[in-house]
Short mmCIF file of C-alpha atoms (C1' of nucleotides) in Angstrom, two decimals:
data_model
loop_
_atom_site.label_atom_id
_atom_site.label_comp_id
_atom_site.label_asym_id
_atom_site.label_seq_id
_atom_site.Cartn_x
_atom_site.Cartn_y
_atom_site.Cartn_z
CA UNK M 1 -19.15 -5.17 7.96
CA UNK M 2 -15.63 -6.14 8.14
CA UNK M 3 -15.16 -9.49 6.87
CA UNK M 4 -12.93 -12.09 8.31
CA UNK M 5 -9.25 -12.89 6.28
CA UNK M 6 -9.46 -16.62 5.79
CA UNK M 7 -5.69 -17.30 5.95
CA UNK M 8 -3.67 -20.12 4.18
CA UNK M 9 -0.09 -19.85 3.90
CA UNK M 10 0.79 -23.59 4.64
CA UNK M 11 3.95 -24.10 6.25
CA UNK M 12 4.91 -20.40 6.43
CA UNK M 13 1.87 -19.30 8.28
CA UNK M 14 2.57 -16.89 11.46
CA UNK M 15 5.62 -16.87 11.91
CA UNK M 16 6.81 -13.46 11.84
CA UNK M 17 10.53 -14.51 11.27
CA UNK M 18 8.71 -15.57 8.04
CA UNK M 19 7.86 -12.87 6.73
CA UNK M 20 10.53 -12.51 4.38
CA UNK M 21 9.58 -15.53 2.91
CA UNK M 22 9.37 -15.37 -1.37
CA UNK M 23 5.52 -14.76 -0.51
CA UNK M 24 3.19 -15.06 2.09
CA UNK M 25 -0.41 -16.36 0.36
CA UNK M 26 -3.38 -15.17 1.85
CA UNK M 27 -6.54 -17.26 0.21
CA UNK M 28 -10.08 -14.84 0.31
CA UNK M 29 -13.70 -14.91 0.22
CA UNK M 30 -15.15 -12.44 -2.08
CA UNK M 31 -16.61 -9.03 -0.42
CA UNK M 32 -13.75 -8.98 2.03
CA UNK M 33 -11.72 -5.86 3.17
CA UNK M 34 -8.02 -6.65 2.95
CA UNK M 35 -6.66 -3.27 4.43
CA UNK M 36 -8.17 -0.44 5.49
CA UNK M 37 -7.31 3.28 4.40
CA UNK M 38 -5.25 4.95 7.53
CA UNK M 39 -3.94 1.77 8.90
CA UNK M 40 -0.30 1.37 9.47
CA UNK M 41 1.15 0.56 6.45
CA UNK M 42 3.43 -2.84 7.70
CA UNK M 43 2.95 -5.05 4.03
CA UNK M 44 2.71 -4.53 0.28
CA UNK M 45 0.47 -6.89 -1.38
CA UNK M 46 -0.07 -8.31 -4.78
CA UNK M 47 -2.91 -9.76 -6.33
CA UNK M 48 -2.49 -13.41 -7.46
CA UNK M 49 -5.58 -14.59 -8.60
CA UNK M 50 -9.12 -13.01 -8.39
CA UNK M 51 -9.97 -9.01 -8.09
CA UNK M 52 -9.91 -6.45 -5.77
CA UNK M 53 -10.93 -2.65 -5.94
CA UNK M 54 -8.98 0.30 -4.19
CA UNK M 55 -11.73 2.77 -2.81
CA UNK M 56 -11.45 5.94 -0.92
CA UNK M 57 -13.69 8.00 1.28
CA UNK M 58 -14.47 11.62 2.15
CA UNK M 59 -15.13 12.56 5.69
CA UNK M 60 -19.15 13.24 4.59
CA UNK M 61 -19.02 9.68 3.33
CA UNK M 62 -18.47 9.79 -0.31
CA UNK M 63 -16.36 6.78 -1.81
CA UNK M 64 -14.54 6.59 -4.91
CA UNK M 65 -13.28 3.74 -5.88
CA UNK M 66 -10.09 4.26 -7.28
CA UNK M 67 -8.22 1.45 -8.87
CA UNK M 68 -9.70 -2.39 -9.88
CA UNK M 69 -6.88 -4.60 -9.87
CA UNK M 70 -6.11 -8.46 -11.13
CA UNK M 71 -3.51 -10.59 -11.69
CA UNK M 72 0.20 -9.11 -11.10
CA UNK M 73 -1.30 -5.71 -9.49
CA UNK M 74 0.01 -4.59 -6.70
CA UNK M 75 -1.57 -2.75 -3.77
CA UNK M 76 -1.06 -1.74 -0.29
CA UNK M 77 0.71 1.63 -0.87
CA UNK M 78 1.85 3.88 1.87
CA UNK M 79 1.23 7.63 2.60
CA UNK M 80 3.05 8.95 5.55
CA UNK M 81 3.12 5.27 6.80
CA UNK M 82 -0.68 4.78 6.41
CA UNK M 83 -2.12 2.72 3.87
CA UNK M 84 -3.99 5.46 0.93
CA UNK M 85 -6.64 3.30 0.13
CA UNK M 86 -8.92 0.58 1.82
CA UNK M 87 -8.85 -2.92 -0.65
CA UNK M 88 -11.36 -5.28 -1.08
CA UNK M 89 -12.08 -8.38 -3.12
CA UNK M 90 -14.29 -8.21 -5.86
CA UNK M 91 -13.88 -12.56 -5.86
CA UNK M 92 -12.32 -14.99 -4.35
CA UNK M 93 -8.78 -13.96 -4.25
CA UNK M 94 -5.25 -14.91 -3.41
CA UNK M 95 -2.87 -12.06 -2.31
CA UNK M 96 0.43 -12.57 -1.73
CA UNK M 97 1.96 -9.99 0.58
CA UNK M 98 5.47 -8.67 1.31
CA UNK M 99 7.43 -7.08 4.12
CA UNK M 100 8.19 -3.94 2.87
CA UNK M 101 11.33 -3.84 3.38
CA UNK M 102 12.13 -6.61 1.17
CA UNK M 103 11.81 -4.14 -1.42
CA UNK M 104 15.14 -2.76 -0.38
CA UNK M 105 16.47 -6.49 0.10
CA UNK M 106 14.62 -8.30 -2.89
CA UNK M 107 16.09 -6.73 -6.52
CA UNK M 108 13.98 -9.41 -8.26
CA UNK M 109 10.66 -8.00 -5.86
CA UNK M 110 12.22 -4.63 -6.59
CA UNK M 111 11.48 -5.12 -10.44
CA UNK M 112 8.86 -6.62 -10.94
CA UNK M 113 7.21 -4.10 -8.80
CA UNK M 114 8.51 -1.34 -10.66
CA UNK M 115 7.00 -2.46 -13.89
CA UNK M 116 4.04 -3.08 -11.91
CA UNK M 117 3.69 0.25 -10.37
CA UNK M 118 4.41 2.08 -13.74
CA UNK M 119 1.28 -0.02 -15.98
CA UNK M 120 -0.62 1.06 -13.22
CA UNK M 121 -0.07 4.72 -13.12
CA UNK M 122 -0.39 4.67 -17.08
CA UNK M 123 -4.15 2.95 -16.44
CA UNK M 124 -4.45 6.08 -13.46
CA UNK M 125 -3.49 8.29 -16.09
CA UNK M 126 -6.70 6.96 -18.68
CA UNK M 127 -8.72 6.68 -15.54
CA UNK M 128 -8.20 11.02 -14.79
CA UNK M 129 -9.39 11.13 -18.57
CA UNK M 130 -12.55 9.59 -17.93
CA UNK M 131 -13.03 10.87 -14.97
CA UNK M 132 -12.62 14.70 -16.01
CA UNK M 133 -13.66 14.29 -19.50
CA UNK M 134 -16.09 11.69 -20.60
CA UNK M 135 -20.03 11.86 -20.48
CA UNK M 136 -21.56 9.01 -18.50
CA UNK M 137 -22.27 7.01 -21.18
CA UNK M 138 -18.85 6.98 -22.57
CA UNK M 139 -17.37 5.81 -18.96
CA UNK M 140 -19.85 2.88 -18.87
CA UNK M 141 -18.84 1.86 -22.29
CA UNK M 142 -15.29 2.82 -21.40
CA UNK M 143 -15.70 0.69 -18.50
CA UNK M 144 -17.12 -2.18 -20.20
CA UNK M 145 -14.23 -2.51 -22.96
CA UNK M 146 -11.81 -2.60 -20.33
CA UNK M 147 -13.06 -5.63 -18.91
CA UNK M 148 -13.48 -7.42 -21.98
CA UNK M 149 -9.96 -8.68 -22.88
CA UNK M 150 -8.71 -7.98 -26.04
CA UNK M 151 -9.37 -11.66 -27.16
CA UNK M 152 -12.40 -12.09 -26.34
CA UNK M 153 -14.53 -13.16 -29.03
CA UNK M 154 -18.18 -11.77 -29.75
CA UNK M 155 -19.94 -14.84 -28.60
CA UNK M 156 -18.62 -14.48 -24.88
CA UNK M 157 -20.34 -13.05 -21.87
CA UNK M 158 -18.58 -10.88 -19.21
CA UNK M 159 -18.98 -11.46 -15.74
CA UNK M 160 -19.67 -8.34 -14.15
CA UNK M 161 -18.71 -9.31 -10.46
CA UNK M 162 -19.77 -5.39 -9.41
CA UNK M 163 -23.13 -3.59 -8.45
CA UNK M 164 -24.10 -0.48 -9.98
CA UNK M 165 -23.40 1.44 -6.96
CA UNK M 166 -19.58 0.12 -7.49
CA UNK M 167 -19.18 0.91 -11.24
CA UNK M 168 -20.61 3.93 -10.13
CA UNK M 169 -18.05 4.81 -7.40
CA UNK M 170 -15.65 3.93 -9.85
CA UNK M 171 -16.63 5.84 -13.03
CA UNK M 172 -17.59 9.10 -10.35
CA UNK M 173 -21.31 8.32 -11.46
CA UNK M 174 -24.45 7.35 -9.27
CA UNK M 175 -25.95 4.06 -9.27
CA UNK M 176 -28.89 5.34 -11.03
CA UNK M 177 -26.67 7.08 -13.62
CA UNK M 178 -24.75 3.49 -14.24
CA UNK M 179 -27.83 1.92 -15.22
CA UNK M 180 -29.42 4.14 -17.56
CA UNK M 181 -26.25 4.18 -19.34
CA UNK M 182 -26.60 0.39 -19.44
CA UNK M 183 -29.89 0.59 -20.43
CA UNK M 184 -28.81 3.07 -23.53
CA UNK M 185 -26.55 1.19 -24.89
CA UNK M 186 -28.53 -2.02 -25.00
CA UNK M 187 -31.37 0.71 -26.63
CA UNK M 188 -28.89 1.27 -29.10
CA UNK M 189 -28.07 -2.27 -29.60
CA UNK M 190 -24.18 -1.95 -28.55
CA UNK M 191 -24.62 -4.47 -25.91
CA UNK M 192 -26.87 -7.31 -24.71
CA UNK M 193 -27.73 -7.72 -21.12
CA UNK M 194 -28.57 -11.72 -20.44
CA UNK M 195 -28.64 -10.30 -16.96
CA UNK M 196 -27.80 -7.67 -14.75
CA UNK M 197 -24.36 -8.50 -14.48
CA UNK M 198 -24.10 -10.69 -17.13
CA UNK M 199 -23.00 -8.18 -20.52
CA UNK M 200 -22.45 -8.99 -24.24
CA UNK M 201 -20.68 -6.44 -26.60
CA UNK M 202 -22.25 -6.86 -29.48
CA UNK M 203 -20.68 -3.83 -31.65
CA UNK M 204 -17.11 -3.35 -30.51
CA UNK M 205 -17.11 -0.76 -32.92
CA UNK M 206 -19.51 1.55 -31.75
CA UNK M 207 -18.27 0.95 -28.52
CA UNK M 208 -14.61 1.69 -28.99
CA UNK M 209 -15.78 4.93 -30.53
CA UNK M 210 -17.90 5.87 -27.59
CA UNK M 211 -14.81 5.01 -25.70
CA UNK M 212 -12.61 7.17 -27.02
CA UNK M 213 -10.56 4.65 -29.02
CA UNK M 214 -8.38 4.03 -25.72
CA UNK V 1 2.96 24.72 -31.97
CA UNK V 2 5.93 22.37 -31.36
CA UNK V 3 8.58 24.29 -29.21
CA UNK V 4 12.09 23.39 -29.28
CA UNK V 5 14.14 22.07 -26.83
CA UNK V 6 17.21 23.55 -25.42
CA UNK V 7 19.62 21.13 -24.69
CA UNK V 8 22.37 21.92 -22.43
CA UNK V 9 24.11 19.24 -21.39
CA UNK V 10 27.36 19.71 -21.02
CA UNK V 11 29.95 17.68 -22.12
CA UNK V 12 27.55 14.50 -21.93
CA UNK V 13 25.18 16.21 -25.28
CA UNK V 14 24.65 14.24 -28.46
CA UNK V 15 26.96 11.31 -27.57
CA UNK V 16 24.81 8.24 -28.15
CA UNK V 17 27.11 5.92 -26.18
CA UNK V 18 26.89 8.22 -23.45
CA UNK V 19 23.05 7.94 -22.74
CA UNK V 20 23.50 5.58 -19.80
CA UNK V 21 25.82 8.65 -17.67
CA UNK V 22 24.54 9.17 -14.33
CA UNK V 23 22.17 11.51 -16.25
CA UNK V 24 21.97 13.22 -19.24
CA UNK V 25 20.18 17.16 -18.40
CA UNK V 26 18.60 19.12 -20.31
CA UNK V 27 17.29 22.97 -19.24
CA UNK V 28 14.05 23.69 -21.03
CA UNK V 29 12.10 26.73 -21.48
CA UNK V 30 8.95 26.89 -19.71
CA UNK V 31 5.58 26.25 -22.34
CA UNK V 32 8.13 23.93 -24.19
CA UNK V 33 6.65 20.53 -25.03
CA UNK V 34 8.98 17.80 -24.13
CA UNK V 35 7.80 15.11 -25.43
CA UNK V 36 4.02 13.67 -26.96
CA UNK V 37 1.53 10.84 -26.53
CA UNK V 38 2.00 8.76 -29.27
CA UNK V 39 5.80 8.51 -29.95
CA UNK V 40 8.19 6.05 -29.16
CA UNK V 41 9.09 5.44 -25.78
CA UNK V 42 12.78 5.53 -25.36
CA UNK V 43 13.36 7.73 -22.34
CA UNK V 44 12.32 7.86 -18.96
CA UNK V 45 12.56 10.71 -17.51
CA UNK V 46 12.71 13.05 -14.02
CA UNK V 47 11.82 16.78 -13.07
CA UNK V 48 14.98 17.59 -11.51
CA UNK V 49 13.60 21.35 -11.58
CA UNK V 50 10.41 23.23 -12.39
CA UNK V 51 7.38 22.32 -13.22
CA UNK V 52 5.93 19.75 -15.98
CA UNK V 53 2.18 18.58 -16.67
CA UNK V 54 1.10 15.55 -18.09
CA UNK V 55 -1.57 15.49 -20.95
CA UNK V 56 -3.70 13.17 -22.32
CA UNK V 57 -6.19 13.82 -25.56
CA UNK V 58 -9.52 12.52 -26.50
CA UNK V 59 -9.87 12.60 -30.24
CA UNK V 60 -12.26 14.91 -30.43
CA UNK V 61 -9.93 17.22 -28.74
CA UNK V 62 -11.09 17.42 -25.35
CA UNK V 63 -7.92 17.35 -22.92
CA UNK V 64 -6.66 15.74 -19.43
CA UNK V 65 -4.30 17.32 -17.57
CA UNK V 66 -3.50 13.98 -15.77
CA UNK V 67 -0.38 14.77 -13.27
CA UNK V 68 1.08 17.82 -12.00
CA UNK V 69 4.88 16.92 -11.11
CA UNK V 70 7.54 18.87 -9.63
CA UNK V 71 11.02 17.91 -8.64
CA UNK V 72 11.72 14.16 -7.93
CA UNK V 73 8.67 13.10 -10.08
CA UNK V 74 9.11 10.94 -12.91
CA UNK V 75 7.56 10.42 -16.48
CA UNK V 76 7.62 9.43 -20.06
CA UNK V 77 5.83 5.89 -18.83
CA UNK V 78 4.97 3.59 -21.66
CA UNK V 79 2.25 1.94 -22.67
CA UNK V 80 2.79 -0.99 -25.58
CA UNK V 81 5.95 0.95 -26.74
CA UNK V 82 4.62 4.53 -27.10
CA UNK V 83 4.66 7.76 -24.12
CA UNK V 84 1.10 7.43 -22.77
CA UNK V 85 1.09 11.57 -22.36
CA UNK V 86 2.36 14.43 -23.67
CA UNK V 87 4.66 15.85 -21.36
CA UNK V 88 5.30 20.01 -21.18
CA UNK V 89 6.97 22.40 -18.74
CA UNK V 90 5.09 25.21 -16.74
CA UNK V 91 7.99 26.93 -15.72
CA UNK V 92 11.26 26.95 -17.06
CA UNK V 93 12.96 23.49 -16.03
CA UNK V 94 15.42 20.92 -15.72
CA UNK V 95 14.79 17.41 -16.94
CA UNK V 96 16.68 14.52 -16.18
CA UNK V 97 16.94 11.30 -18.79
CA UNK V 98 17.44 8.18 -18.73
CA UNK V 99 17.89 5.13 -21.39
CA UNK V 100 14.70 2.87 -20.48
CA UNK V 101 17.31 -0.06 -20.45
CA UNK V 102 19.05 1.57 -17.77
CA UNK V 103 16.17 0.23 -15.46
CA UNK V 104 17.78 -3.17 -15.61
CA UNK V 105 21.24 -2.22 -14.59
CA UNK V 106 21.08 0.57 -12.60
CA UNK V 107 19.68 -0.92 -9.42
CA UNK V 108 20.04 2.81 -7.60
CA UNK V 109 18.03 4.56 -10.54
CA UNK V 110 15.46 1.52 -10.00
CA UNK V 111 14.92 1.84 -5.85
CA UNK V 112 14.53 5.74 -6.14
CA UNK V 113 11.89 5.33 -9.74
CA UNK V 114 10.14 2.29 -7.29
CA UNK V 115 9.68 4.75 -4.21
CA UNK V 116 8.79 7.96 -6.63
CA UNK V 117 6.26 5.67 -8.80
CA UNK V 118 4.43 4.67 -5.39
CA UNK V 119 3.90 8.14 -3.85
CA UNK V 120 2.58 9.40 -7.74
CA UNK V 121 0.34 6.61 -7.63
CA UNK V 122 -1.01 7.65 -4.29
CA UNK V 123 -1.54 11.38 -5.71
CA UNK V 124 -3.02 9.62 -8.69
CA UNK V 125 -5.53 7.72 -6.08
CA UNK V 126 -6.26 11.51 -4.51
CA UNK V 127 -6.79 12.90 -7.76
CA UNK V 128 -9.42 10.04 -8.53
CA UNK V 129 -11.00 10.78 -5.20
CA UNK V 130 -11.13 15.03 -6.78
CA UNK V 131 -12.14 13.98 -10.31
CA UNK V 132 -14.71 11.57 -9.48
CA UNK V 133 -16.76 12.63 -6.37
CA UNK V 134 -15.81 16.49 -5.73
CA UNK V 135 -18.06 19.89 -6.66
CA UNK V 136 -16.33 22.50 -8.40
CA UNK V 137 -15.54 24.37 -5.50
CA UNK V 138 -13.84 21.60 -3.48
CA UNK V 139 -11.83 20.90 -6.25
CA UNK V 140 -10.29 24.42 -6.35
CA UNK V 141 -9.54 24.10 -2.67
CA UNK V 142 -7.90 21.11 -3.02
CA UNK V 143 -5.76 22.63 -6.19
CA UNK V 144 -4.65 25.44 -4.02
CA UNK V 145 -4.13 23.21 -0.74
CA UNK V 146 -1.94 21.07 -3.18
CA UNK V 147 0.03 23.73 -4.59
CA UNK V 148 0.78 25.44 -1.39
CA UNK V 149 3.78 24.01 0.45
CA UNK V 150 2.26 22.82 4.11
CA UNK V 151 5.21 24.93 5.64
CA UNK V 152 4.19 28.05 3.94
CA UNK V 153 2.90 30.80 6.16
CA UNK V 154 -0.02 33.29 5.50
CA UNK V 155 1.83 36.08 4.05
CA UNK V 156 3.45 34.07 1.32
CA UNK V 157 1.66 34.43 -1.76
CA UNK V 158 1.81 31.46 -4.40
CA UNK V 159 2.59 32.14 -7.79
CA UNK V 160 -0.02 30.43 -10.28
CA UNK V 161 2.03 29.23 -13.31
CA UNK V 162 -1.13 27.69 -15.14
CA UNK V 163 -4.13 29.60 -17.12
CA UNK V 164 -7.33 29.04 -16.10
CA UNK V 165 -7.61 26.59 -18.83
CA UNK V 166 -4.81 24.77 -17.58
CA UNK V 167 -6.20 23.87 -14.07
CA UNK V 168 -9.76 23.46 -15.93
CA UNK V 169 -8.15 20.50 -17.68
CA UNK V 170 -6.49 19.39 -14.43
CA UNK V 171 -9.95 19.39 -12.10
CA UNK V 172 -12.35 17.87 -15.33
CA UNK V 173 -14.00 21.61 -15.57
CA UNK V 174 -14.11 24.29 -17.75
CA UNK V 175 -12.38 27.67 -17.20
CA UNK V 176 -15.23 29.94 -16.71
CA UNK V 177 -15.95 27.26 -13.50
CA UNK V 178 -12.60 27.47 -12.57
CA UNK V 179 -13.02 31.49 -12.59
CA UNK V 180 -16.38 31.17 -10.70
CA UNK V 181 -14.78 29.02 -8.25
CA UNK V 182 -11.87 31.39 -7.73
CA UNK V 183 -14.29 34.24 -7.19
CA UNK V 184 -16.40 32.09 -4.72
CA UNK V 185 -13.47 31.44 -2.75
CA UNK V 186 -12.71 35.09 -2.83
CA UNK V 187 -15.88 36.45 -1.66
CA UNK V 188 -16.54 33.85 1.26
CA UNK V 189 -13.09 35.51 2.07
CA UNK V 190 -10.35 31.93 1.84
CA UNK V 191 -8.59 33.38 -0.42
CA UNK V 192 -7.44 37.01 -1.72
CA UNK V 193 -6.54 36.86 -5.15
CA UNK V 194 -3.53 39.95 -5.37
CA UNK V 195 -3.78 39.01 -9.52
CA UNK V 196 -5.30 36.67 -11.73
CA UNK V 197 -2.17 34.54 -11.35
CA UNK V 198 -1.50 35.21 -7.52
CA UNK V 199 -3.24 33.52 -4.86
CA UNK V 200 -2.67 33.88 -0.89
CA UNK V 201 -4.97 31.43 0.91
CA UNK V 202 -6.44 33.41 4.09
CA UNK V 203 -8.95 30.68 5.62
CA UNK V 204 -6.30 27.76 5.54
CA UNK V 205 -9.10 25.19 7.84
CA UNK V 206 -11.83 26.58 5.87
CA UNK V 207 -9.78 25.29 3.07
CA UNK V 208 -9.34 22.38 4.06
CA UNK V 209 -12.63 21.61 5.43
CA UNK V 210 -13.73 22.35 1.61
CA UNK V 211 -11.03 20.29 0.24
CA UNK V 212 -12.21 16.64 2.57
CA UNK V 213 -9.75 17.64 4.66
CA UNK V 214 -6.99 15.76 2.33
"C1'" DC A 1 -44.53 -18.35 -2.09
"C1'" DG A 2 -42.98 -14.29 0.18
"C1'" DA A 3 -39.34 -11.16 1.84
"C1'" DC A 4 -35.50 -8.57 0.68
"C1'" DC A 5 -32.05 -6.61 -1.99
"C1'" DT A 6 -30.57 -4.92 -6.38
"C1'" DA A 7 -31.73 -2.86 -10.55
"C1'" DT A 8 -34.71 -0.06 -13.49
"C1'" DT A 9 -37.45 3.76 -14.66
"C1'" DG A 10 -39.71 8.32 -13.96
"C1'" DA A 11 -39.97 13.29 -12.61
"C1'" DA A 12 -37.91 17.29 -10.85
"C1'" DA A 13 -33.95 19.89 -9.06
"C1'" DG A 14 -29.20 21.27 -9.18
"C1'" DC A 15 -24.77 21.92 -10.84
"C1'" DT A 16 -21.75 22.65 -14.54
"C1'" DA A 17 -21.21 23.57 -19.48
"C1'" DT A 18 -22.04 26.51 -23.15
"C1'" DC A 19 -22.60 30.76 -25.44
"C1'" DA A 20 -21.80 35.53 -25.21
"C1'" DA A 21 -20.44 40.06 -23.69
"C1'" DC A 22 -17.38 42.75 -21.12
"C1'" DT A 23 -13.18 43.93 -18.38
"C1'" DG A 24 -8.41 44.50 -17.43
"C1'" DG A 25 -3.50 44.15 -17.83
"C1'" DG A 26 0.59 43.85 -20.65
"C1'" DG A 27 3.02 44.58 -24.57
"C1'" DT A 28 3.78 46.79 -28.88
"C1'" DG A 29 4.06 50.31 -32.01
"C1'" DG A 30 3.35 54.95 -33.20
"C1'" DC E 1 5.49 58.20 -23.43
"C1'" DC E 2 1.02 57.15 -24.55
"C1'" DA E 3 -2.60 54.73 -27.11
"C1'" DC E 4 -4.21 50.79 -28.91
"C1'" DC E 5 -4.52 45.96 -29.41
"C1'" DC E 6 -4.80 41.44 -27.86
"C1'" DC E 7 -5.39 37.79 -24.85
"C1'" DA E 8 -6.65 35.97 -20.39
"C1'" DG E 9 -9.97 36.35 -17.14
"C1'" DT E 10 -14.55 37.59 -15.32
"C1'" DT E 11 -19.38 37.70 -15.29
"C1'" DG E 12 -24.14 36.84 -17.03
"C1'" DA E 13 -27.94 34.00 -19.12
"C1'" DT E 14 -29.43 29.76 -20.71
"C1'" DA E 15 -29.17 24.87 -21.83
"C1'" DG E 16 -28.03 20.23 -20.79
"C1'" DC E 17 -26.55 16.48 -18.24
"C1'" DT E 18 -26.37 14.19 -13.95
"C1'" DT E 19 -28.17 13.87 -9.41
"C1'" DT E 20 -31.76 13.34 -6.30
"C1'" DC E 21 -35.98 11.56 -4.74
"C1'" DA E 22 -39.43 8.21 -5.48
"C1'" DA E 23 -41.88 4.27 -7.13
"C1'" DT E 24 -41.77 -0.14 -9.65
"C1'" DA E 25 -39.80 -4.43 -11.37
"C1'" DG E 26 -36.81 -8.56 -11.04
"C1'" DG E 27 -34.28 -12.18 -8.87
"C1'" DT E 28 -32.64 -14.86 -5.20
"C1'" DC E 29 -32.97 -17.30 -1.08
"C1'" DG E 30 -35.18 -18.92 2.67
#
DNA sequence: CGACCTATTGAAAGCTATCAACTGGGGTGG
DNA sequence: CCACCCCAGTTGATAGCTTTCAATAGGTCG
């Protein structure tokens, strides 16, 4: 299952006295584990281009995923030394990761990460909301509106680069769950599915409302 | 319903120009809110003692207790200007504050809010893993493995200082589960429960085993 | 064109929420 | 000092939503 890391760094490429280097670039192929949850915790990464999901499992199996990250996240976060969460790309991807102790040596690394780390923990903090306290078809629709940038007109269709099963394992719903919630709100005319992972929101509105305004 | 806030801070209080000192305290009753989602984000804050929960609202009224902190922890986090939670103590506590400007020069302030904003996001993953894939009764394990210090021996009983409402909005149940779950726990023998708001956890691998073991 | 994987839809079971009544402890006031 | 009140918690019965199990449909790739 483990997928192989297709490295390109260029120049900087293995050489551990590089590591320290403004960023090492890893280039990968979509559906491919980056880290794995328990691992020593050597690097702290950052998403570049693409997407890649956090996920965590219980010992009977049971995975949540926990965080979906783009451009500027940052991932790879230690617990007692072990990475917390497994990460894996969503699409193709470029990472760049970072010795961690350059956070100690890098102020400019330092800072960016902080602002980083506390957008994130505000997006955990709407994430616990969902998770405790919305009805499945207000996660799916809260789901959906966070993908759709702000921007984005009415005429464009989102990507969904996801299966049920992983909006499920986000939004703490089963697959089957995810797509009767779909299917309601294309019932109800608040989206258009050209696909199955192709979606159009075609009353923001209604949506939003679902959504809880957030 | 707004409670007011104490201030004792010495000969630092009430001096504008003196917001960027080392820190500016203030001692706060417990129940006392400290500050609400919504308003403008000028402080960032630390538990230096006690105990403070984040909220989050729904409009409809329906409530998120998204982060339990204790000492060290950090919040008043903004999102587009404005505190992304409410913010109110459980016990009676000690709050640190900072100017959000101080970020940029204090470079000390900065490496301890970096290191403190990564190990809340890793609760923050846990808590995703609770919300979004546990049963009722796991969840209450896991509340009451997380509140009980890992040093803390059998005998020592632990002092609830929320309602039953309190950890229902914490877990994403309601309080009569919460009470069920309690009274599970009780009568499968993990857990004695001296009063409604003191716990002594008797089966600590049971627990755990209930709780995935995290 | 067929195999396979993902998604959809249906029916039934299970867990939690909801509604409601009762209990108990603490504090207040007589 | 005791009685009563009030609020938090407990417990019971029922409803509702999501899960589970199962079968069907759709799409993609060889």
């Amino acid at each position: 299952m483990r997928q192989i890391i297709e490295e390109r760094t260029g120049s900087f490429s293995r050489s551990p006295q590089l590591v320290e280097a403004p960023a090492a670039n890893l280039r990968v192929a979509a559906h491919t584990t980056v880290l794995h949850e328990g691992d020593p915790a050597r690097r702290i990464m950052e998403v570049v281009e693409g997407a890649v999901m956090l996920t965590k499992l219980l010992p009977d199996g049971r995975r949540q995923v926990v965080e979906l990250l783009g451009p500027g996240d940052v991932f790879g976060l230690a617990h007692d030394e072990a990475y917390a969460c497994s990460a894996e790309t969503l699409t193709p991807s470029v990472i760049s990761t970072h010795e961690r102790s350059a956070l100690e040596r890098d102020p400019v690394l330092a800072a960016r990460l902080l602002r980083r780390f506390e957008a994130q923990l505000c997006v955990m903090h709407s994430h616990a909301l969902v998770l405790g306290r919305m009805s499945a078809l207000e996660r799916v629709a809260f789901f959906l509106l966070r993908l759709m940038p702000e921007g984005m007109v009415g005429g464009a269709t989102l990507h969904l680069s996801m299966t049920r099963q992983e909006i499920a394992d986000f939004l703490g719903l089963t697959l089957e769950t995810v797509s009767r919630a779909f299917s309601e709100l294309k019932r109800r005319g608040l989206v258009a599915l050209l696909r199955a992972d192709e979606v159009r929101i075609q009353d923001r509105g209604s949506m939003r409302r679902l959504a809880g305004a957030a």
